[in-house]
JSON list of C-alpha atoms in Angstrom, two decimals:
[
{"chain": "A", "resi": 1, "resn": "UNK", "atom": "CA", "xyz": [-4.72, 6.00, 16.24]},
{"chain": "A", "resi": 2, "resn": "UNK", "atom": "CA", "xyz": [-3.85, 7.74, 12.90]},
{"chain": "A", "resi": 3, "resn": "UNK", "atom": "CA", "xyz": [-0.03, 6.48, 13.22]},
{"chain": "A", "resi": 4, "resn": "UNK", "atom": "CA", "xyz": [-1.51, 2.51, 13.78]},
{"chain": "A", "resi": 5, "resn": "UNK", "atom": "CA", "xyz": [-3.61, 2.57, 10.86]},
{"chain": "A", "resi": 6, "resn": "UNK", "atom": "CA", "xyz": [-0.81, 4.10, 8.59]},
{"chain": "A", "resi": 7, "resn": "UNK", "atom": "CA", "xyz": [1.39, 1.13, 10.00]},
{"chain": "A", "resi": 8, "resn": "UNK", "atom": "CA", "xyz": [-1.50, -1.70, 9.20]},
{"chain": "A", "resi": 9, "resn": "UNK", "atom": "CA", "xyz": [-1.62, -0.40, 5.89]},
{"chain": "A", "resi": 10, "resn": "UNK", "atom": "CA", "xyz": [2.19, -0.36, 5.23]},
{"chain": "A", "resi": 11, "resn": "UNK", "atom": "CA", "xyz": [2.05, -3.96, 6.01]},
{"chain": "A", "resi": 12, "resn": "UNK", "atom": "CA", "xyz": [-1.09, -4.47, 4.18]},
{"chain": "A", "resi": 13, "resn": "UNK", "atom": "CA", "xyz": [0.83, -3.08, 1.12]},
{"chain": "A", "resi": 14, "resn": "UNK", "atom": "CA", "xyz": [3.84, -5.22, 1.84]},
{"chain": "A", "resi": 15, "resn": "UNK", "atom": "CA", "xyz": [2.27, -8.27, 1.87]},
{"chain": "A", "resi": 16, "resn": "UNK", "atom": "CA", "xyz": [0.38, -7.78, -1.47]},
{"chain": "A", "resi": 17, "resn": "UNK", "atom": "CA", "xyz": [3.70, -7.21, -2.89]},
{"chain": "A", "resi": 18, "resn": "UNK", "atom": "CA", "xyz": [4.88, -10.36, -1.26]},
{"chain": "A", "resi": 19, "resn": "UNK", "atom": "CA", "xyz": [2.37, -12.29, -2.79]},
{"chain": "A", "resi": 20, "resn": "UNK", "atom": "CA", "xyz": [1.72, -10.64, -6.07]},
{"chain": "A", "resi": 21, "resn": "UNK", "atom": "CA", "xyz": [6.06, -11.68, -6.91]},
{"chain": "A", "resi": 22, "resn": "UNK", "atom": "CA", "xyz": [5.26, -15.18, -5.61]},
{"chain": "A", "resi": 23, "resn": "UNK", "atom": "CA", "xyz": [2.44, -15.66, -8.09]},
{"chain": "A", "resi": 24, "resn": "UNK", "atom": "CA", "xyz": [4.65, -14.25, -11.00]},
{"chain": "A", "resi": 25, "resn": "UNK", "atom": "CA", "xyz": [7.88, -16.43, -10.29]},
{"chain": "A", "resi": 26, "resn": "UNK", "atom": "CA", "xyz": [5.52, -19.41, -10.46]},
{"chain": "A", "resi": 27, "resn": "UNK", "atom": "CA", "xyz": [4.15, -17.90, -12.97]},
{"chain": "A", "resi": 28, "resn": "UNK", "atom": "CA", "xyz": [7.20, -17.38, -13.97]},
{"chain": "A", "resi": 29, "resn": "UNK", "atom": "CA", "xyz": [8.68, -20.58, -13.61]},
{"chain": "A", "resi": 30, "resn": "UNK", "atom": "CA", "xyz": [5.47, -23.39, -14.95]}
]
């Protein structure tokens, strides 16, 4: 149980990463 939440979060962190460089290159680039 401990090892899936550990993954979900890894992921979790990933993606807001992911997004948060999207929405600064458009940032970026408008």
């Amino acid at each position: 149980m401990q090892g899936i939440k550990k993954e979900a979060s890894k992921h979790l962190q990933a993606r807001k990463t992911e997004i948060n460089s999207a929405f600064v290159m458009t940032k970026l680039y408008n």
